[in-house]
Every structure is written in structure tokens, then in C-alpha cells.
Amino acid sequence: MNYGVPLPSPWPQTEPTPAHRAAYADAEPSSYWLDSLPGRAPHEPLTGPTDADLCIIGGGYTGLWAALAAKQDDPARDVVLLEATRCGNGASGRNGGFLEASLTHGLANGLSRFADEIDQLESLARENFDGLRQDLTDHGIDCEYETTGVLTVALDPRELEDLPEEVELVRRFGHDVELLDAESTRAEVNSPTYLGAVWDRTGSALVHPGRLADGLRAAAERQGVRIHELTPVRGIHHGSRGAGLTLITEGGVVTAPKVLMATSAYPPLVPAAGRYIAPVYDYALMTEPLSDGQQRAIGWRHRQGISDMGNQFHYYRPTADGRILYGGYDAVYRRGGDVGPHRDTDDPTFGKLSQHFFTTFPQLEGLRFSHRWGGAIDTCSRFSVFFGRAHRGRLVYALGYTGLGVGATRFGARVALDLLDGRATQATQLKMVRRRPLPFPPEPVRSAVIQLTRNRLAAADRNDGRRGLWLRTLDRLGLGFDS
């Protein structure tokens, strides 16, 4: 197969230019997905005491899917959902909108960690993916769902050698996949950086993340879930009545026999869970709408989502209104796992994103970005959701999706609810569900390990992908990382 003339890694080793920075200088420092939602009044904060059959902490995808599943199981069940800000305001409203079927952060990661369960996990993934699509229909959620597949592009000559192996792997599990040479890849999306690609059409879709979260919120409200926004939970205690738990908020108290915690990268209310989570910030830019001429210059008729094969990788995709989202590459961890609105912008990262965008699409020079934002990812050492219990089993949590949770959160919510209610299912018997990942070390060692790992991953990308002693050691420990 003709892959074209091998090219060096495309990313410049120079600082972003003033023109790169000017392209996003006037961009709104907020998520385009959230800004493009219709305005609505927030749900009233909780005031005073209340009782519930189930209390859910967190109004992102996991919490909202769990609320809907609880009502589907028992419409009479009294479900209260508490959200510290606005539903969908965290990772659920800040991601790239890549909805992947995989529950294990891809087949390769799944095979490396759950080899004896991968057939079951892939079957559950397909079931979850199909069920999610049906739920969107049943609940009337318009989230701009498109099954366009995903292109994984090679930008470096050494990555070409991995493409046939990737095709063979996913075909073993029934994927409709095509291997493209440089010419065919650029016929799909016209970038001089592309040397080849894999186009996987199975179990992959694009969505508007904000519309998905808001659609789930509205569906949960229609089903009778009591939603309280602007209601951060400050503490959880054993209740004074019966065997329930008491959740203390700034303005009220909830007493419930069962609690489901879905707090993503935010500091967990169960301190032990924090050992397994490292909140890593990811940043993205959104362009203004492309003109007809700009659209013709890049092609992209089939509207695939795209990611490249580097340890530090970019993801990008078109939107329904003719924009391009471009994110990834730098994964930023701050000592102590600091999370909050003050971390939502990062000029050095935006400068690099702008520089890399125009390296990818030089024909779009002069295009400007309308939005720039960041959000925290609940990273764990195995890259996929894990589950835990606290308060004598009365509280269950699902955390650690590591950036591939748009689809997997539905699975995580269902499993967490089954664990909480004591239902034995195929999923709850899995070792993936019963075992937790390796914990991260405490600070200050945690920061040092993460920063060293980021440095060595970047070095591997510069060194033909060769993983040095540090990365090989992490691989042996089951702590292999990418960005």
C-alpha cells in the first residue's frame, strides 16, 4: 500500500506566534457547548430538610443516567439529585462529544487489563451503545447525534507500522473498519500532516455534549426526579433515624437510605476514593463557522471524529453548525489536584492548540476561534470507570472514566445502581467492576510522578515512539499512561 512520502512529526518546536495567539484573543472563555444551550432558570437550591428513597450527588452524565434508570426500575421511587452548580456544567458539558461504545478506553487498553473478560465487556459495550441510542429516541433528546465513525490518523512514519495491527485487532471484534493510505486519508480530510489512517465505523458517534446533558436533565425532571442545583454537598453522616445517611448542604439536609456519588474529577465526599483519582485538565478551542470556501478546502464530507496516534494526541471534530472543535495534546495536572473555574483557561495551552490547529489545516489561516475553555478529567490508573462502596454499602460511587465517558457513563450509572440495590447482574460479577485500579501515591510524590510521566511521554513522541525505562516500568505495573 502506498502511504506516500514519510514526513517528520508535524508539530513545531517553536513558540506560538503572535498570529496564533491573536486567533483566540477575543474568544469567549467558556464552553461553546454550554453557551449554545437555550437559557433556563436553574432548579431551586435545596432549602430545609427532606427525605428521599435515593439521593444522587452530581448532575453530570452519570448522575442523570442513574436518576433515569432508578425511575425506570421503579417509577414510585423518590429520587433527589443534588448538583453543586448547574447540571452538565462539569466534564459533561466540556468534552469533545465523541460517543464511543468502548467501556475500557479502547480495545488495546481493555485487552491489556481485562483480557479474560474482554468478550463480555465488548458485548456489554455494544448493548450499552444501542441502549443509549434508544433512550435518546424514547426520551426525545436531540443532541445532534451522528454515527459518522472515527478516523485515527498517523502523523509520524513510525505510526504507519501500527495501523495494520490496529485494523486486525478491531476486525477481530466485528468492527467495520477501513485502512487508508495518505492519499485516501487526505481525500477524506485534507491535511498535509496525514500519512494514513484507520476509519472505524462501528460503535462511534458524535454528539453535542451540552444538549445531551440538558436533555437528560429535562427527561429526569419529567420522570419525577427532584433536582436541586446550586446545592453543593458539604458532608455525609449516618442518619439519626434508621439506617439512612444524612447529606448536609449549604441550605438543607437530605436523609436517604441509599446514596449514589457521581462527582467526576471534583474532590470526592468519600476521602478514600480520592486515592484513585487524579484530576487532569484538558483544553479545547472552537472555531467560528467556516465559510463555504473554507469548508471545500478541507473536505470532511463524511464528518468523522478524528484523533491522532501520539502519546500526546489531539482530538477534533466538526459541529452541526459548521465549526471545528480542536482539543487535547497537553494534559495538565496541578499539585494537589486543584479543580475550579479559575483553572478553566490556560494561555500556554491555548497558544499551542492554535499553533497545532493551523499546522493541521494551513489552508484555514485567518480563521478565528469563538470559544476557549478547559475542564477536569477524572483520571484513574486503568483509564476506565471503577466502582466503590462506603458507609457500610449505603453509598456507591462510579468514577475514573478518564476522558472516554460520554457513552460509558450510562453503563457506569446502571452498574452503580445495581450495586447499590444489591442486584447481581452479568456486569456486577465482572472483575472490572469488583476490583479498583491501583491508587496514585500521595502528594508531593503524586505530582512528581505525573509530571515525570508527561515529560517521558513527550520524549517518546520525539523518539520514534520508543518508551524509555520509566514508561516501561509503569507498563509493567499496570500504570501505562498516554495523554
Coordinates of C-alpha atoms in Angstrom, one line a residue:
M1 CA 0.0 0.0 0.0
N2 CA 1.3 3.4 -0.9
Y3 CA 1.4 5.6 2.2
G4 CA 3.2 8.5 0.5
V5 CA 6.5 10.0 1.3
P6 CA 7.3 9.7 5.1
L7 CA 7.3 13.0 6.9
P8 CA 8.7 14.0 10.2
S9 CA 6.4 14.7 13.2
P10 CA 4.4 17.8 12.2
W11 CA 4.3 19.7 15.5
P12 CA 6.5 22.8 15.5
Q13 CA 9.2 23.0 18.2
T14 CA 9.0 26.8 18.3
E15 CA 6.8 29.0 20.4
P16 CA 3.3 30.0 19.0
T17 CA 3.5 33.2 17.0
P18 CA 1.5 36.4 17.7
A19 CA -0.8 35.4 14.9
H20 CA -1.6 32.1 16.6
R21 CA -2.4 33.9 19.9
A22 CA -4.4 36.6 18.1
A23 CA -6.7 33.9 16.6
Y24 CA -8.2 33.2 20.1
A25 CA -7.6 36.5 21.7
D26 CA -11.3 37.5 21.6
A27 CA -12.7 34.0 22.2
E28 CA -15.2 33.6 24.9
P29 CA -13.5 31.8 27.9
S30 CA -16.3 29.3 28.3
S31 CA -17.6 26.1 26.8
Y32 CA -19.3 26.6 23.5
W33 CA -21.5 23.6 24.2
L34 CA -22.9 25.2 27.3
D35 CA -23.1 28.7 25.8
S36 CA -25.1 27.4 22.9
L37 CA -27.9 25.9 25.1
P38 CA -31.2 27.7 25.4
G39 CA -31.4 29.8 28.5
R40 CA -33.3 28.4 31.5
A41 CA -33.7 29.3 35.2
P42 CA -31.7 27.0 37.5
H43 CA -33.5 24.4 39.6
E44 CA -34.1 25.8 43.1
P45 CA -31.4 25.1 45.6
L46 CA -32.4 22.8 48.4
T47 CA -33.7 24.5 51.5
G48 CA -34.6 22.8 54.7
P49 CA -34.8 19.1 55.4
T50 CA -36.2 16.4 53.1
D51 CA -36.3 12.6 52.8
A52 CA -35.8 10.5 49.7
D53 CA -35.5 6.9 48.7
L54 CA -32.3 7.6 46.7
C55 CA -30.1 10.6 46.7
I56 CA -27.7 11.2 43.8
I57 CA -24.7 13.5 44.2
G58 CA -23.7 15.1 40.9
G59 CA -25.7 16.3 37.9
G60 CA -23.4 15.2 35.1
Y61 CA -23.9 12.2 32.8
T62 CA -23.5 9.5 35.4
G63 CA -25.9 11.1 37.9
L64 CA -28.5 11.9 35.3
W65 CA -28.4 8.4 33.7
A66 CA -28.6 6.9 37.2
A67 CA -31.7 9.0 38.0
L68 CA -33.4 7.9 34.8
A69 CA -32.5 4.3 35.4
A70 CA -33.8 4.4 39.0
K71 CA -37.1 5.8 37.8
Q72 CA -37.3 3.2 35.1
D73 CA -36.8 0.4 37.6
D74 CA -39.4 1.9 40.0
P75 CA -41.5 4.9 38.9
A76 CA -42.7 5.4 42.5
R77 CA -39.1 5.7 43.9
D78 CA -38.5 9.1 45.3
V79 CA -35.2 10.3 43.8
V80 CA -33.4 13.5 44.7
L81 CA -30.4 14.8 42.7
L82 CA -28.1 17.4 44.1
E83 CA -25.8 19.4 41.9
A84 CA -23.2 21.9 43.2
T85 CA -23.5 24.2 40.2
R86 CA -25.7 23.6 37.1
C87 CA -26.4 20.1 35.6
G88 CA -23.8 19.3 32.9
N89 CA -21.5 22.1 33.9
G90 CA -18.5 19.9 34.6
A91 CA -16.9 17.4 32.3
S92 CA -20.3 16.5 30.8
G93 CA -20.5 19.9 29.2
R94 CA -16.9 20.4 28.3
N95 CA -15.8 17.3 26.4
G96 CA -15.3 16.8 22.6
G97 CA -18.6 15.0 22.1
F98 CA -17.0 11.7 21.0
L99 CA -19.5 9.0 22.0
E100 CA -17.6 5.7 21.8
A101 CA -19.0 2.2 22.6
S102 CA -15.9 1.1 24.4
L103 CA -16.2 0.7 28.2
T104 CA -12.4 0.1 28.6
H105 CA -10.9 3.1 26.9
G106 CA -10.4 1.2 23.7
L107 CA -9.7 -2.4 22.8
A108 CA -6.0 -2.3 23.3
N109 CA -6.4 -0.9 26.9
G110 CA -9.1 -3.4 27.6
L111 CA -7.1 -6.4 26.4
S112 CA -4.1 -5.3 28.5
R113 CA -6.1 -5.0 31.7
F114 CA -9.2 -7.3 31.3
A115 CA -8.1 -9.9 28.8
D116 CA -10.2 -12.7 30.2
E117 CA -13.3 -10.5 30.3
I118 CA -12.9 -8.6 27.1
D119 CA -15.5 -10.6 25.1
Q120 CA -18.1 -9.9 27.8
L121 CA -17.0 -6.2 28.1
E122 CA -17.3 -5.8 24.3
S123 CA -20.8 -7.4 24.3
L124 CA -21.9 -5.1 27.2
A125 CA -20.4 -2.1 25.3
R126 CA -22.5 -2.8 22.2
E127 CA -25.6 -3.4 24.3
N128 CA -25.0 -0.1 26.2
F129 CA -24.3 1.8 22.9
D130 CA -27.5 0.5 21.3
G131 CA -29.5 1.2 24.5
L132 CA -28.2 4.7 24.7
R133 CA -29.4 5.4 21.2
Q134 CA -32.8 4.0 22.1
D135 CA -33.0 6.1 25.2
L136 CA -32.4 9.2 23.2
T137 CA -35.3 8.3 21.0
D138 CA -37.6 7.3 23.9
H139 CA -36.9 10.5 25.8
G140 CA -36.9 12.8 22.8
I141 CA -33.4 14.0 23.4
D142 CA -32.0 15.9 20.4
C143 CA -28.2 16.1 20.9
E144 CA -27.2 16.2 17.3
Y145 CA -26.3 12.5 17.3
E146 CA -24.3 11.4 14.2
T147 CA -22.9 8.0 13.5
T148 CA -20.0 9.1 11.3
G149 CA -17.3 6.9 12.8
V150 CA -13.8 7.9 13.8
L151 CA -10.6 8.4 11.9
T152 CA -7.4 7.6 13.8
V153 CA -4.7 9.3 11.8
A154 CA -0.9 8.6 11.6
L155 CA 1.2 11.8 11.6
D156 CA 4.6 10.1 12.1
P157 CA 6.2 7.5 9.9
R158 CA 6.7 5.0 12.7
E159 CA 2.9 5.2 13.4
L160 CA 2.2 3.7 10.0
E161 CA 3.6 0.4 11.1
D162 CA 0.9 0.2 13.8
L163 CA -2.1 0.8 11.5
P164 CA -2.5 -2.7 10.1
E165 CA -2.2 -4.1 13.6
E166 CA -5.0 -1.8 14.8
V167 CA -7.2 -2.9 11.9
E168 CA -6.6 -6.5 12.6
L169 CA -7.5 -6.0 16.3
V170 CA -10.8 -4.3 15.8
R171 CA -11.8 -6.5 13.0
R172 CA -11.4 -9.5 15.4
F173 CA -14.2 -8.0 17.4
G174 CA -16.5 -7.3 14.4
H175 CA -15.8 -3.7 13.6
D176 CA -16.4 -2.3 10.2
V177 CA -13.0 -0.7 9.6
E178 CA -11.0 0.5 6.7
L179 CA -7.3 1.1 6.3
L180 CA -6.5 4.3 4.4
D181 CA -3.2 5.4 2.7
A182 CA -2.1 9.0 2.7
E183 CA -3.9 9.9 -0.5
S184 CA -7.2 8.3 0.7
T185 CA -7.0 9.9 4.1
R186 CA -6.4 13.4 2.6
A187 CA -9.3 12.7 0.3
E188 CA -11.5 12.4 3.4
V189 CA -10.0 15.3 5.3
N190 CA -7.4 17.5 3.6
S191 CA -4.4 17.9 5.9
P192 CA -0.8 17.8 4.9
T193 CA 0.0 16.1 8.2
Y194 CA -1.7 12.9 7.4
L195 CA 0.3 9.8 6.4
G196 CA -2.5 7.3 6.7
A197 CA -5.5 6.4 8.9
V198 CA -7.9 3.8 10.2
W199 CA -11.6 4.6 9.7
D200 CA -13.7 2.7 12.3
R201 CA -17.4 3.0 11.5
T202 CA -18.5 0.8 14.4
G203 CA -19.6 1.9 17.8
S204 CA -18.8 5.6 17.4
A205 CA -20.9 8.7 17.2
L206 CA -20.7 12.5 17.6
V207 CA -23.0 14.4 19.9
H208 CA -23.5 17.9 21.2
P209 CA -22.4 17.3 24.9
G210 CA -24.3 20.2 26.3
R211 CA -27.5 19.1 24.6
L212 CA -27.1 15.6 25.8
A213 CA -26.6 16.6 29.4
D214 CA -29.5 19.1 29.3
G215 CA -31.7 16.5 27.5
L216 CA -31.1 14.0 30.3
R217 CA -31.8 16.6 32.9
A218 CA -35.1 17.5 31.3
A219 CA -36.0 13.8 30.9
A220 CA -35.2 13.1 34.6
E221 CA -37.4 16.0 35.7
R222 CA -40.3 14.7 33.5
Q223 CA -39.9 11.4 35.2
G224 CA -40.4 13.0 38.6
V225 CA -36.7 13.3 39.8
R226 CA -36.4 16.2 42.2
I227 CA -33.4 18.2 41.0
H228 CA -31.7 20.8 43.1
E229 CA -28.9 22.9 41.5
L230 CA -26.6 25.3 43.2
T231 CA -26.6 22.8 46.1
P232 CA -23.1 21.5 47.0
V233 CA -23.0 18.7 49.5
R234 CA -20.7 19.5 52.4
G235 CA -20.8 16.3 54.4
I236 CA -22.3 12.8 54.7
H237 CA -23.2 11.3 58.0
H238 CA -25.1 8.4 59.4
G239 CA -28.7 9.5 59.9
S240 CA -30.3 9.8 63.2
R241 CA -33.3 7.8 62.1
G242 CA -33.0 4.2 61.0
A243 CA -30.1 3.1 58.8
G244 CA -30.1 6.1 56.4
L245 CA -27.5 8.6 55.5
T246 CA -27.7 12.3 56.1
L247 CA -26.3 14.7 53.5
I248 CA -25.6 18.2 54.6
T249 CA -25.8 21.0 52.1
E250 CA -25.4 24.8 52.5
G251 CA -29.2 25.3 52.9
G252 CA -30.7 21.9 53.7
V253 CA -30.4 18.3 54.7
V254 CA -31.4 15.1 52.8
T255 CA -31.9 11.8 54.6
A256 CA -31.9 8.7 52.4
P257 CA -31.2 5.0 52.9
K258 CA -29.1 4.9 49.7
V259 CA -26.7 7.4 48.0
L260 CA -25.0 7.3 44.6
M261 CA -22.0 9.5 44.2
A262 CA -21.1 10.7 40.7
T263 CA -18.7 13.6 41.3
S264 CA -16.2 13.0 38.4
A265 CA -13.0 14.9 39.0
Y266 CA -14.2 17.1 41.8
P267 CA -13.0 16.2 45.3
P268 CA -14.9 13.2 46.4
L269 CA -17.0 13.2 49.6
V270 CA -15.5 9.8 50.3
P271 CA -11.9 10.6 51.0
A272 CA -10.7 7.1 50.2
A273 CA -12.0 7.4 46.7
G274 CA -9.5 10.3 46.2
R275 CA -6.6 7.9 46.2
Y276 CA -7.7 6.6 42.8
I277 CA -8.4 9.9 41.1
A278 CA -6.1 12.5 39.6
P279 CA -8.0 15.5 38.2
V280 CA -6.2 16.3 34.9
Y281 CA -7.2 19.4 32.9
D282 CA -7.9 19.2 29.2
Y283 CA -8.4 22.3 27.0
A284 CA -10.1 23.0 23.7
L285 CA -10.7 25.7 21.1
M286 CA -13.8 26.1 19.0
T287 CA -13.7 27.9 15.7
E288 CA -16.2 30.4 14.3
P289 CA -18.3 28.8 11.5
L290 CA -16.3 28.0 8.3
S291 CA -17.2 29.7 5.0
D292 CA -18.2 27.6 2.1
G293 CA -14.7 28.1 0.6
Q294 CA -13.0 27.1 3.8
Q295 CA -15.2 24.0 4.0
R296 CA -14.3 23.0 0.5
A297 CA -10.6 23.5 1.3
I298 CA -10.7 20.8 3.9
G299 CA -13.3 18.4 2.6
W300 CA -14.5 16.4 5.5
R301 CA -17.7 15.3 3.7
H302 CA -18.3 12.3 6.0
R303 CA -17.9 14.4 9.2
Q304 CA -15.8 11.8 11.1
G305 CA -14.4 12.5 14.5
I306 CA -10.6 12.5 14.4
S307 CA -7.8 11.7 16.8
D308 CA -4.1 11.1 16.1
M309 CA -1.8 8.4 17.4
G310 CA 0.7 10.2 19.5
N311 CA 1.1 9.7 23.3
Q312 CA 0.2 13.4 23.4
F313 CA -2.7 13.4 20.9
H314 CA -5.3 15.8 19.5
Y315 CA -9.0 15.1 19.0
Y316 CA -11.1 17.2 16.7
R317 CA -14.5 17.1 15.0
P318 CA -17.0 19.2 13.0
T319 CA -20.1 20.6 14.6
A320 CA -23.6 20.7 13.3
D321 CA -23.3 24.5 12.6
G322 CA -20.1 24.3 10.6
R323 CA -17.4 24.9 13.3
I324 CA -14.4 22.8 14.3
L325 CA -13.6 21.8 17.8
Y326 CA -9.9 21.2 18.4
G327 CA -8.5 19.9 21.7
G328 CA -6.2 17.7 23.6
Y329 CA -2.4 17.3 23.5
D330 CA -1.5 18.8 26.8
A331 CA -3.0 17.1 29.9
V332 CA -2.3 19.4 32.8
Y333 CA -2.2 18.3 36.4
R334 CA -1.7 20.8 39.2
R335 CA -0.2 19.9 42.5
G336 CA -2.9 18.9 45.0
G337 CA -5.4 18.2 42.2
D338 CA -6.8 21.7 42.3
V339 CA -10.2 22.0 40.4
G340 CA -12.3 25.0 39.9
P341 CA -13.4 27.8 37.5
H342 CA -10.0 29.6 37.9
R343 CA -8.4 26.6 36.0
D344 CA -10.8 26.8 33.0
T345 CA -8.3 28.8 30.9
D346 CA -4.6 28.3 30.3
D347 CA -3.0 30.6 27.8
P348 CA 0.2 28.5 27.1
T349 CA -2.1 25.5 26.2
F350 CA -4.4 27.6 24.0
G351 CA -1.3 29.0 22.2
K352 CA -0.1 25.5 21.5
L353 CA -3.6 24.4 20.4
S354 CA -3.9 27.3 17.9
Q355 CA -0.4 26.6 16.5
H356 CA -1.2 22.9 16.0
F357 CA -4.6 23.7 14.5
F358 CA -3.1 25.8 11.8
T359 CA -0.3 23.2 11.3
T360 CA -3.1 20.7 10.7
F361 CA -5.1 23.0 8.5
P362 CA -2.8 25.6 7.0
Q363 CA -5.5 26.4 4.4
L364 CA -7.6 27.8 7.2
E365 CA -5.2 30.6 8.0
G366 CA -7.2 33.7 9.1
L367 CA -9.9 31.6 10.8
R368 CA -10.6 32.7 14.3
F369 CA -11.8 30.9 17.4
S370 CA -15.0 31.9 19.1
H371 CA -14.6 29.9 22.4
R372 CA -11.7 28.6 24.5
W373 CA -12.2 26.5 27.6
G374 CA -11.0 23.7 29.8
G375 CA -12.3 21.1 32.1
A376 CA -11.1 18.5 34.6
I377 CA -11.0 14.8 33.7
D378 CA -11.4 12.2 36.4
T379 CA -8.3 10.2 35.5
C380 CA -7.5 6.8 37.1
S381 CA -4.6 4.5 36.6
R382 CA -6.5 2.0 34.4
F383 CA -8.3 4.7 32.3
S384 CA -11.8 3.3 32.8
V385 CA -14.7 3.6 35.2
F386 CA -14.3 1.9 38.6
F387 CA -16.7 1.4 41.5
G388 CA -16.6 1.5 45.2
R389 CA -18.7 1.4 48.4
A390 CA -18.7 3.4 51.6
H391 CA -20.8 3.9 54.7
R392 CA -21.4 0.2 55.1
G393 CA -22.6 -0.2 51.5
R394 CA -25.2 2.5 51.7
L395 CA -23.2 4.7 49.3
V396 CA -21.8 3.5 45.9
Y397 CA -19.7 5.6 43.5
A398 CA -18.7 5.4 39.9
L399 CA -15.6 7.4 38.9
G400 CA -12.5 7.4 36.7
Y401 CA -13.7 7.5 33.1
T402 CA -10.5 9.2 32.0
G403 CA -11.9 11.1 29.1
L404 CA -13.9 8.4 27.3
G405 CA -17.0 8.6 29.4
V406 CA -19.7 10.1 27.2
G407 CA -21.1 6.6 26.4
A408 CA -19.6 4.7 29.3
T409 CA -21.4 6.9 31.9
R410 CA -24.6 5.2 31.1
F411 CA -23.1 1.8 31.8
G412 CA -21.4 3.2 35.0
A413 CA -24.7 4.6 36.2
R414 CA -26.5 1.3 35.7
V415 CA -23.9 -0.8 37.4
A416 CA -23.6 1.6 40.3
L417 CA -27.4 1.5 40.8
D418 CA -27.4 -2.3 40.7
L419 CA -24.6 -2.5 43.2
L420 CA -26.4 -0.1 45.5
D421 CA -29.7 -2.1 45.2
G422 CA -28.0 -5.5 45.6
R423 CA -28.8 -6.8 42.1
A424 CA -26.5 -9.5 40.8
T425 CA -26.0 -9.0 37.0
Q426 CA -23.5 -10.0 34.4
A427 CA -21.8 -6.7 34.8
T428 CA -21.7 -6.7 38.6
Q429 CA -19.8 -10.0 38.6
L430 CA -17.0 -8.7 36.4
K431 CA -13.5 -8.3 37.9
M432 CA -13.5 -4.9 36.2
V433 CA -16.4 -3.9 38.5
R434 CA -15.3 -5.8 41.6
R435 CA -11.7 -4.5 41.6
R436 CA -10.4 -1.0 41.8
P437 CA -7.4 0.4 40.0
L438 CA -4.0 0.9 41.5
P439 CA -4.1 4.1 43.6
F440 CA -1.9 7.1 42.9
P441 CA 0.7 8.0 45.5
P442 CA 0.0 10.9 47.9
E443 CA 1.4 14.4 47.4
P444 CA 4.0 15.5 46.8
V445 CA 5.1 12.2 45.1
R446 CA 1.9 12.2 43.0
S447 CA 2.8 15.5 41.3
A448 CA 6.3 14.4 40.7
V449 CA 5.3 11.1 39.2
I450 CA 2.7 12.7 36.9
Q451 CA 5.0 15.4 35.7
L452 CA 7.8 12.9 35.1
T453 CA 5.4 10.7 33.1
R454 CA 4.2 13.6 31.0
N455 CA 7.8 14.5 30.2
R456 CA 8.7 11.0 29.3
L457 CA 5.6 10.6 27.1
A458 CA 6.6 13.7 25.2
A459 CA 10.1 12.3 24.8
A460 CA 8.7 9.1 23.4
D461 CA 6.8 11.0 20.8
R462 CA 10.1 12.7 19.8
N463 CA 12.0 9.4 19.8
D464 CA 10.1 7.3 17.3
G465 CA 7.7 6.1 19.9
R466 CA 10.3 4.3 22.0
R467 CA 9.3 4.1 25.6
G468 CA 12.1 4.6 28.0
L469 CA 12.8 2.9 31.3
W470 CA 10.3 4.9 33.3
L471 CA 7.4 4.3 30.9
R472 CA 8.3 0.6 30.6
T473 CA 8.3 0.3 34.4
L474 CA 4.8 1.9 34.6
D475 CA 3.6 -0.5 31.9
R476 CA 4.8 -3.5 33.9
L477 CA 3.0 -2.1 37.0
G478 CA -0.2 -1.7 35.0
L479 CA 0.1 2.1 35.1
G480 CA 0.8 2.8 31.4
F481 CA -0.2 6.3 30.6
D482 CA -1.0 8.4 27.5
S483 CA -2.3 11.9 27.4

